[in-house]
Amino acid sequence: MSCDCCRAGPCEEMFGPDDARRDMDAYLRHGLDDIEAQTLAALPPGVVEGARVLDVGGGVGAVQAELLRRGAASGEVIELVGAYAPFARGLAERLGLAGRASFRVHDLLADPDGVEPADVVVLGRVVCCSADGPQLTAVAASLARRALLLTFPRANAVTRFVAAAQRFVFRLLGRRYRAYVWPTEVILGAAEGQGLRPVAQGRNRVWQYLVMLRP
């Protein structure tokens, strides 16, 4: 499915080939960053083994790749930004995962039925990228057969100020991208509404994570 939609354009303003190349190189050199590593470390034993992974807004697919290396059977990245595609495929090839990893441009909110459910669904730093963050969380949670992994900004005075300042400046500049900081209870509630329950959470200075399982 093509992604010529109102959600794709703003993200394409912010993320392009240079960002994708940097993300790929960073993972190849250093692995996951600290909040991603903490999230995967919090997964209960057995959740990943043999799993199908769905990485929503997964960029070059670093988290997907890590899960595949840890025992998942297959993975799919769906993205609004097509510039990530060659780098996602390149990363999978360099890691020997090309036969198990895939990438496509797709708007999950516009066409949720176009995505197959997965054992493990990842929403990494995605819900902050649009006003549809809670809705996206709910749709992703509905597709998770075993687990949903979420990372998003902590909601405090500093992050709310930064997000508000970004929206104000970009509005003045005529740019469409907007950043949002959602209270933890809003994101948690959206996932719980789809039958998931939290089993782990943590944070660093800026980001927080939630690991949620289907009972």
PDB file of C-alpha atoms in Angstrom:
ATOM      1  CA  MET A   1       0.000   0.000   0.000  1.00  0.00           C
ATOM      2  CA  SER A   2       1.304   3.452  -0.830  1.00  0.00           C
ATOM      3  CA  CYS A   3       1.499   6.052   1.881  1.00  0.00           C
ATOM      4  CA  ASP A   4       0.542   9.326   0.180  1.00  0.00           C
ATOM      5  CA  CYS A   5      -1.417  10.385   3.244  1.00  0.00           C
ATOM      6  CA  CYS A   6      -1.571  13.195   5.763  1.00  0.00           C
ATOM      7  CA  ARG A   7       0.510  11.199   8.260  1.00  0.00           C
ATOM      8  CA  ALA A   8       3.329  10.370   5.852  1.00  0.00           C
ATOM      9  CA  GLY A   9       4.132  13.907   4.706  1.00  0.00           C
ATOM     10  CA  PRO A  10       5.030  15.392   8.107  1.00  0.00           C
ATOM     11  CA  CYS A  11       7.270  12.430   8.945  1.00  0.00           C
ATOM     12  CA  GLU A  12       9.015  12.698   5.593  1.00  0.00           C
ATOM     13  CA  GLU A  13       9.855  16.314   6.484  1.00  0.00           C
ATOM     14  CA  MET A  14      11.790  15.071   9.503  1.00  0.00           C
ATOM     15  CA  PHE A  15      13.277  11.720   8.508  1.00  0.00           C
ATOM     16  CA  GLY A  16      15.162  10.970   5.311  1.00  0.00           C
ATOM     17  CA  PRO A  17      18.020   8.926   3.833  1.00  0.00           C
ATOM     18  CA  ASP A  18      20.690  10.597   5.974  1.00  0.00           C
ATOM     19  CA  ASP A  19      18.802   9.705   9.151  1.00  0.00           C
ATOM     20  CA  ALA A  20      18.309   6.145   7.919  1.00  0.00           C
ATOM     21  CA  ARG A  21      21.999   5.732   7.135  1.00  0.00           C
ATOM     22  CA  ARG A  22      22.975   7.064  10.571  1.00  0.00           C
ATOM     23  CA  ASP A  23      20.536   4.696  12.287  1.00  0.00           C
ATOM     24  CA  MET A  24      21.876   1.704  10.368  1.00  0.00           C
ATOM     25  CA  ASP A  25      25.502   2.612  11.071  1.00  0.00           C
ATOM     26  CA  ALA A  26      24.788   3.250  14.757  1.00  0.00           C
ATOM     27  CA  TYR A  27      23.225  -0.176  15.222  1.00  0.00           C
ATOM     28  CA  LEU A  28      26.012  -1.942  13.346  1.00  0.00           C
ATOM     29  CA  ARG A  29      28.653  -0.196  15.468  1.00  0.00           C
ATOM     30  CA  HIS A  30      27.021  -0.066  18.887  1.00  0.00           C
ATOM     31  CA  GLY A  31      23.883  -2.225  18.894  1.00  0.00           C
ATOM     32  CA  LEU A  32      20.673  -0.986  20.480  1.00  0.00           C
ATOM     33  CA  ASP A  33      20.627   2.192  22.521  1.00  0.00           C
ATOM     34  CA  ASP A  34      20.044   2.028  26.258  1.00  0.00           C
ATOM     35  CA  ILE A  35      16.249   2.334  26.350  1.00  0.00           C
ATOM     36  CA  GLU A  36      15.811  -0.229  23.548  1.00  0.00           C
ATOM     37  CA  ALA A  37      18.168  -2.621  25.312  1.00  0.00           C
ATOM     38  CA  GLN A  38      16.306  -2.185  28.600  1.00  0.00           C
ATOM     39  CA  THR A  39      13.002  -2.891  26.859  1.00  0.00           C
ATOM     40  CA  LEU A  40      14.167  -6.169  25.361  1.00  0.00           C
ATOM     41  CA  ALA A  41      15.854  -7.197  28.591  1.00  0.00           C
ATOM     42  CA  ALA A  42      12.494  -6.843  30.358  1.00  0.00           C
ATOM     43  CA  LEU A  43      10.766  -9.356  28.072  1.00  0.00           C
ATOM     44  CA  PRO A  44       9.819 -12.533  29.963  1.00  0.00           C
ATOM     45  CA  PRO A  45      11.575 -15.743  28.863  1.00  0.00           C
ATOM     46  CA  GLY A  46       9.995 -17.553  25.935  1.00  0.00           C
ATOM     47  CA  VAL A  47       8.059 -14.618  24.499  1.00  0.00           C
ATOM     48  CA  VAL A  48      10.406 -14.106  21.561  1.00  0.00           C
ATOM     49  CA  GLU A  49      11.115 -17.740  20.676  1.00  0.00           C
ATOM     50  CA  GLY A  50       9.613 -18.583  17.273  1.00  0.00           C
ATOM     51  CA  ALA A  51       7.679 -15.306  17.190  1.00  0.00           C
ATOM     52  CA  ARG A  52       6.502 -13.224  14.290  1.00  0.00           C
ATOM     53  CA  VAL A  53       7.601  -9.629  14.984  1.00  0.00           C
ATOM     54  CA  LEU A  54       5.823  -6.505  13.749  1.00  0.00           C
ATOM     55  CA  ASP A  55       7.896  -3.323  14.118  1.00  0.00           C
ATOM     56  CA  VAL A  56       5.598  -0.341  13.557  1.00  0.00           C
ATOM     57  CA  GLY A  57       7.520   2.738  12.456  1.00  0.00           C
ATOM     58  CA  GLY A  58      10.643   0.645  12.917  1.00  0.00           C
ATOM     59  CA  GLY A  59      12.927   2.647  10.626  1.00  0.00           C
ATOM     60  CA  VAL A  60      15.845   0.486   9.531  1.00  0.00           C
ATOM     61  CA  GLY A  61      14.551  -2.379  11.668  1.00  0.00           C
ATOM     62  CA  ALA A  62      17.178  -2.461  14.405  1.00  0.00           C
ATOM     63  CA  VAL A  63      14.807  -3.761  17.097  1.00  0.00           C
ATOM     64  CA  GLN A  64      13.338  -6.267  14.669  1.00  0.00           C
ATOM     65  CA  ALA A  65      16.852  -7.453  13.808  1.00  0.00           C
ATOM     66  CA  GLU A  66      17.742  -7.848  17.476  1.00  0.00           C
ATOM     67  CA  LEU A  67      14.614  -9.894  18.137  1.00  0.00           C
ATOM     68  CA  LEU A  68      15.356 -12.111  15.129  1.00  0.00           C
ATOM     69  CA  ARG A  69      18.875 -12.658  16.439  1.00  0.00           C
ATOM     70  CA  ARG A  70      17.364 -13.654  19.804  1.00  0.00           C
ATOM     71  CA  GLY A  71      15.101 -16.353  18.451  1.00  0.00           C
ATOM     72  CA  ALA A  72      12.147 -14.761  16.629  1.00  0.00           C
ATOM     73  CA  ALA A  73      11.201 -16.585  13.430  1.00  0.00           C
ATOM     74  CA  SER A  74      10.276 -13.666  11.157  1.00  0.00           C
ATOM     75  CA  GLY A  75       9.787  -9.930  11.224  1.00  0.00           C
ATOM     76  CA  GLU A  76       8.128  -7.126   9.333  1.00  0.00           C
ATOM     77  CA  VAL A  77       8.798  -3.405   9.545  1.00  0.00           C
ATOM     78  CA  ILE A  78       5.984  -1.136   8.440  1.00  0.00           C
ATOM     79  CA  GLU A  79       6.859   2.509   7.938  1.00  0.00           C
ATOM     80  CA  LEU A  80       5.373   5.763   6.714  1.00  0.00           C
ATOM     81  CA  VAL A  81       8.771   6.919   5.434  1.00  0.00           C
ATOM     82  CA  GLY A  82       9.962   5.082   2.342  1.00  0.00           C
ATOM     83  CA  ALA A  83      13.506   6.468   2.641  1.00  0.00           C
ATOM     84  CA  TYR A  84      14.241   3.801   5.246  1.00  0.00           C
ATOM     85  CA  ALA A  85      13.587   0.929   2.815  1.00  0.00           C
ATOM     86  CA  PRO A  86      17.033   0.420   1.230  1.00  0.00           C
ATOM     87  CA  PHE A  87      18.778   0.748   4.579  1.00  0.00           C
ATOM     88  CA  ALA A  88      16.406  -1.683   6.282  1.00  0.00           C
ATOM     89  CA  ARG A  89      17.053  -4.208   3.540  1.00  0.00           C
ATOM     90  CA  GLY A  90      20.778  -3.494   3.675  1.00  0.00           C
ATOM     91  CA  LEU A  91      20.874  -4.041   7.436  1.00  0.00           C
ATOM     92  CA  ALA A  92      19.027  -7.342   7.140  1.00  0.00           C
ATOM     93  CA  GLU A  93      21.415  -8.511   4.430  1.00  0.00           C
ATOM     94  CA  ARG A  94      24.524  -7.561   6.402  1.00  0.00           C
ATOM     95  CA  LEU A  95      23.240  -9.485   9.417  1.00  0.00           C
ATOM     96  CA  GLY A  96      22.230 -12.553   7.419  1.00  0.00           C
ATOM     97  CA  LEU A  97      18.540 -11.976   8.145  1.00  0.00           C
ATOM     98  CA  ALA A  98      17.261 -11.119   4.666  1.00  0.00           C
ATOM     99  CA  GLY A  99      15.186 -14.282   4.377  1.00  0.00           C
ATOM    100  CA  ARG A 100      13.387 -13.589   7.659  1.00  0.00           C
ATOM    101  CA  ALA A 101      13.000  -9.789   7.643  1.00  0.00           C
ATOM    102  CA  SER A 102      10.784  -7.608   5.478  1.00  0.00           C
ATOM    103  CA  PHE A 103       9.955  -3.920   5.062  1.00  0.00           C
ATOM    104  CA  ARG A 104       7.049  -2.106   3.488  1.00  0.00           C
ATOM    105  CA  VAL A 105       5.506   1.333   3.434  1.00  0.00           C
ATOM    106  CA  HIS A 106       2.075   1.183   5.003  1.00  0.00           C
ATOM    107  CA  ASP A 107      -0.215   3.410   7.075  1.00  0.00           C
ATOM    108  CA  LEU A 108      -1.465   1.208   9.901  1.00  0.00           C
ATOM    109  CA  LEU A 109      -4.157   3.653  10.987  1.00  0.00           C
ATOM    110  CA  ALA A 110      -5.548   4.088   7.481  1.00  0.00           C
ATOM    111  CA  ASP A 111      -5.583   0.340   6.822  1.00  0.00           C
ATOM    112  CA  PRO A 112      -5.254  -1.767   9.991  1.00  0.00           C
ATOM    113  CA  ASP A 113      -6.678  -4.808   8.206  1.00  0.00           C
ATOM    114  CA  GLY A 114      -3.718  -4.702   5.817  1.00  0.00           C
ATOM    115  CA  VAL A 115      -1.371  -5.906   8.554  1.00  0.00           C
ATOM    116  CA  GLU A 116      -1.304  -9.426   9.946  1.00  0.00           C
ATOM    117  CA  PRO A 117      -1.280  -9.899  13.728  1.00  0.00           C
ATOM    118  CA  ALA A 118       2.093 -10.693  15.250  1.00  0.00           C
ATOM    119  CA  ASP A 119       3.309 -12.385  18.404  1.00  0.00           C
ATOM    120  CA  VAL A 120       5.443  -9.382  19.349  1.00  0.00           C
ATOM    121  CA  VAL A 121       4.537  -5.840  18.249  1.00  0.00           C
ATOM    122  CA  VAL A 122       7.001  -2.984  18.672  1.00  0.00           C
ATOM    123  CA  LEU A 123       6.149   0.725  18.881  1.00  0.00           C
ATOM    124  CA  GLY A 124       9.505   2.395  19.368  1.00  0.00           C
ATOM    125  CA  ARG A 125       9.493   6.198  19.596  1.00  0.00           C
ATOM    126  CA  VAL A 126       6.435   6.376  17.341  1.00  0.00           C
ATOM    127  CA  VAL A 127       3.487   7.538  19.433  1.00  0.00           C
ATOM    128  CA  CYS A 128       5.161  10.924  19.973  1.00  0.00           C
ATOM    129  CA  CYS A 129       5.219  11.651  16.239  1.00  0.00           C
ATOM    130  CA  SER A 130       1.564  12.531  15.700  1.00  0.00           C
ATOM    131  CA  ALA A 131      -1.679  13.519  17.359  1.00  0.00           C
ATOM    132  CA  ASP A 132      -2.877   9.957  16.695  1.00  0.00           C
ATOM    133  CA  GLY A 133      -0.464   8.397  19.206  1.00  0.00           C
ATOM    134  CA  PRO A 134      -3.074   6.838  21.527  1.00  0.00           C
ATOM    135  CA  GLN A 135      -5.109   5.535  18.585  1.00  0.00           C
ATOM    136  CA  LEU A 136      -1.982   4.024  17.045  1.00  0.00           C
ATOM    137  CA  THR A 137      -1.204   2.352  20.370  1.00  0.00           C
ATOM    138  CA  ALA A 138      -4.657   0.789  20.488  1.00  0.00           C
ATOM    139  CA  VAL A 139      -4.454  -0.541  16.934  1.00  0.00           C
ATOM    140  CA  ALA A 140      -0.964  -1.951  17.514  1.00  0.00           C
ATOM    141  CA  ALA A 141      -2.115  -3.551  20.769  1.00  0.00           C
ATOM    142  CA  SER A 142      -5.016  -5.218  18.978  1.00  0.00           C
ATOM    143  CA  LEU A 143      -2.499  -6.923  16.660  1.00  0.00           C
ATOM    144  CA  ALA A 144      -0.286  -8.237  19.475  1.00  0.00           C
ATOM    145  CA  ARG A 145      -0.840 -11.930  20.208  1.00  0.00           C
ATOM    146  CA  ARG A 146       1.787 -12.130  22.972  1.00  0.00           C
ATOM    147  CA  ALA A 147       3.484  -8.811  23.699  1.00  0.00           C
ATOM    148  CA  LEU A 148       3.555  -5.105  22.917  1.00  0.00           C
ATOM    149  CA  LEU A 149       6.790  -3.155  23.432  1.00  0.00           C
ATOM    150  CA  LEU A 150       6.445   0.622  23.730  1.00  0.00           C
ATOM    151  CA  THR A 151       9.003   3.402  24.078  1.00  0.00           C
ATOM    152  CA  PHE A 152       7.927   7.032  24.271  1.00  0.00           C
ATOM    153  CA  PRO A 153       8.990  10.293  25.957  1.00  0.00           C
ATOM    154  CA  ARG A 154       8.530  10.731  29.673  1.00  0.00           C
ATOM    155  CA  ALA A 155       5.770  13.212  30.462  1.00  0.00           C
ATOM    156  CA  ASN A 156       7.230  15.940  32.645  1.00  0.00           C
ATOM    157  CA  ALA A 157       7.559  19.713  32.592  1.00  0.00           C
ATOM    158  CA  VAL A 158      10.716  19.648  30.476  1.00  0.00           C
ATOM    159  CA  THR A 159       9.505  17.246  27.781  1.00  0.00           C
ATOM    160  CA  ARG A 160       6.108  18.929  27.548  1.00  0.00           C
ATOM    161  CA  PHE A 161       7.805  22.323  27.141  1.00  0.00           C
ATOM    162  CA  VAL A 162      10.148  21.016  24.443  1.00  0.00           C
ATOM    163  CA  ALA A 163       7.274  19.429  22.513  1.00  0.00           C
ATOM    164  CA  ALA A 164       5.146  22.572  22.784  1.00  0.00           C
ATOM    165  CA  ALA A 165       8.069  24.718  21.626  1.00  0.00           C
ATOM    166  CA  GLN A 166       8.658  22.412  18.668  1.00  0.00           C
ATOM    167  CA  ARG A 167       5.026  22.635  17.591  1.00  0.00           C
ATOM    168  CA  PHE A 168       5.043  26.441  17.920  1.00  0.00           C
ATOM    169  CA  VAL A 169       8.258  26.911  15.939  1.00  0.00           C
ATOM    170  CA  PHE A 170       7.289  24.470  13.201  1.00  0.00           C
ATOM    171  CA  ARG A 171       3.905  26.144  12.873  1.00  0.00           C
ATOM    172  CA  LEU A 172       5.639  29.484  12.326  1.00  0.00           C
ATOM    173  CA  LEU A 173       7.952  27.906   9.758  1.00  0.00           C
ATOM    174  CA  GLY A 174       5.053  26.323   7.886  1.00  0.00           C
ATOM    175  CA  ARG A 175       6.248  22.791   8.544  1.00  0.00           C
ATOM    176  CA  ARG A 176       3.740  20.043   9.271  1.00  0.00           C
ATOM    177  CA  TYR A 177       5.569  17.733  11.662  1.00  0.00           C
ATOM    178  CA  ARG A 178       4.415  17.942  15.302  1.00  0.00           C
ATOM    179  CA  ALA A 179       5.792  16.232  18.402  1.00  0.00           C
ATOM    180  CA  TYR A 180       3.591  15.160  21.309  1.00  0.00           C
ATOM    181  CA  VAL A 181       4.198  13.982  24.853  1.00  0.00           C
ATOM    182  CA  TRP A 182       1.525  11.625  26.137  1.00  0.00           C
ATOM    183  CA  PRO A 183       0.967  10.861  29.831  1.00  0.00           C
ATOM    184  CA  THR A 184       1.866   7.278  30.668  1.00  0.00           C
ATOM    185  CA  GLU A 185      -1.695   6.537  31.738  1.00  0.00           C
ATOM    186  CA  VAL A 186      -3.031   7.545  28.315  1.00  0.00           C
ATOM    187  CA  ILE A 187      -0.739   5.157  26.420  1.00  0.00           C
ATOM    188  CA  LEU A 188      -1.170   2.452  29.041  1.00  0.00           C
ATOM    189  CA  GLY A 189      -4.955   2.794  28.893  1.00  0.00           C
ATOM    190  CA  ALA A 190      -5.005   2.528  25.102  1.00  0.00           C
ATOM    191  CA  ALA A 191      -3.154  -0.801  25.266  1.00  0.00           C
ATOM    192  CA  GLU A 192      -5.113  -2.110  28.245  1.00  0.00           C
ATOM    193  CA  GLY A 193      -8.303  -1.422  26.321  1.00  0.00           C
ATOM    194  CA  GLN A 194      -7.186  -4.131  23.889  1.00  0.00           C
ATOM    195  CA  GLY A 195      -6.722  -6.711  26.642  1.00  0.00           C
ATOM    196  CA  LEU A 196      -2.995  -6.296  27.359  1.00  0.00           C
ATOM    197  CA  ARG A 197      -1.486  -5.985  30.826  1.00  0.00           C
ATOM    198  CA  PRO A 198       1.781  -4.309  31.872  1.00  0.00           C
ATOM    199  CA  VAL A 199       4.547  -6.563  33.184  1.00  0.00           C
ATOM    200  CA  ALA A 200       7.544  -4.203  33.149  1.00  0.00           C
ATOM    201  CA  GLN A 201       8.402  -0.540  32.771  1.00  0.00           C
ATOM    202  CA  GLY A 202      11.460   1.650  33.121  1.00  0.00           C
ATOM    203  CA  ARG A 203      12.992   4.923  32.046  1.00  0.00           C
ATOM    204  CA  ASN A 204      16.058   7.012  31.440  1.00  0.00           C
ATOM    205  CA  ARG A 205      16.276  10.806  31.493  1.00  0.00           C
ATOM    206  CA  VAL A 206      14.111  11.325  28.429  1.00  0.00           C
ATOM    207  CA  TRP A 207      12.452   8.052  27.420  1.00  0.00           C
ATOM    208  CA  GLN A 208      10.361   5.404  29.118  1.00  0.00           C
ATOM    209  CA  TYR A 209       9.320   1.918  28.120  1.00  0.00           C
ATOM    210  CA  LEU A 210       6.385  -0.388  28.748  1.00  0.00           C
ATOM    211  CA  VAL A 211       6.283  -4.135  28.182  1.00  0.00           C
ATOM    212  CA  MET A 212       2.739  -5.447  27.958  1.00  0.00           C
ATOM    213  CA  LEU A 213       1.544  -9.015  27.590  1.00  0.00           C
ATOM    214  CA  ARG A 214      -1.704 -10.666  26.604  1.00  0.00           C
ATOM    215  CA  PRO A 215      -2.851 -12.873  29.518  1.00  0.00           C
TER     216      PRO A 215
END
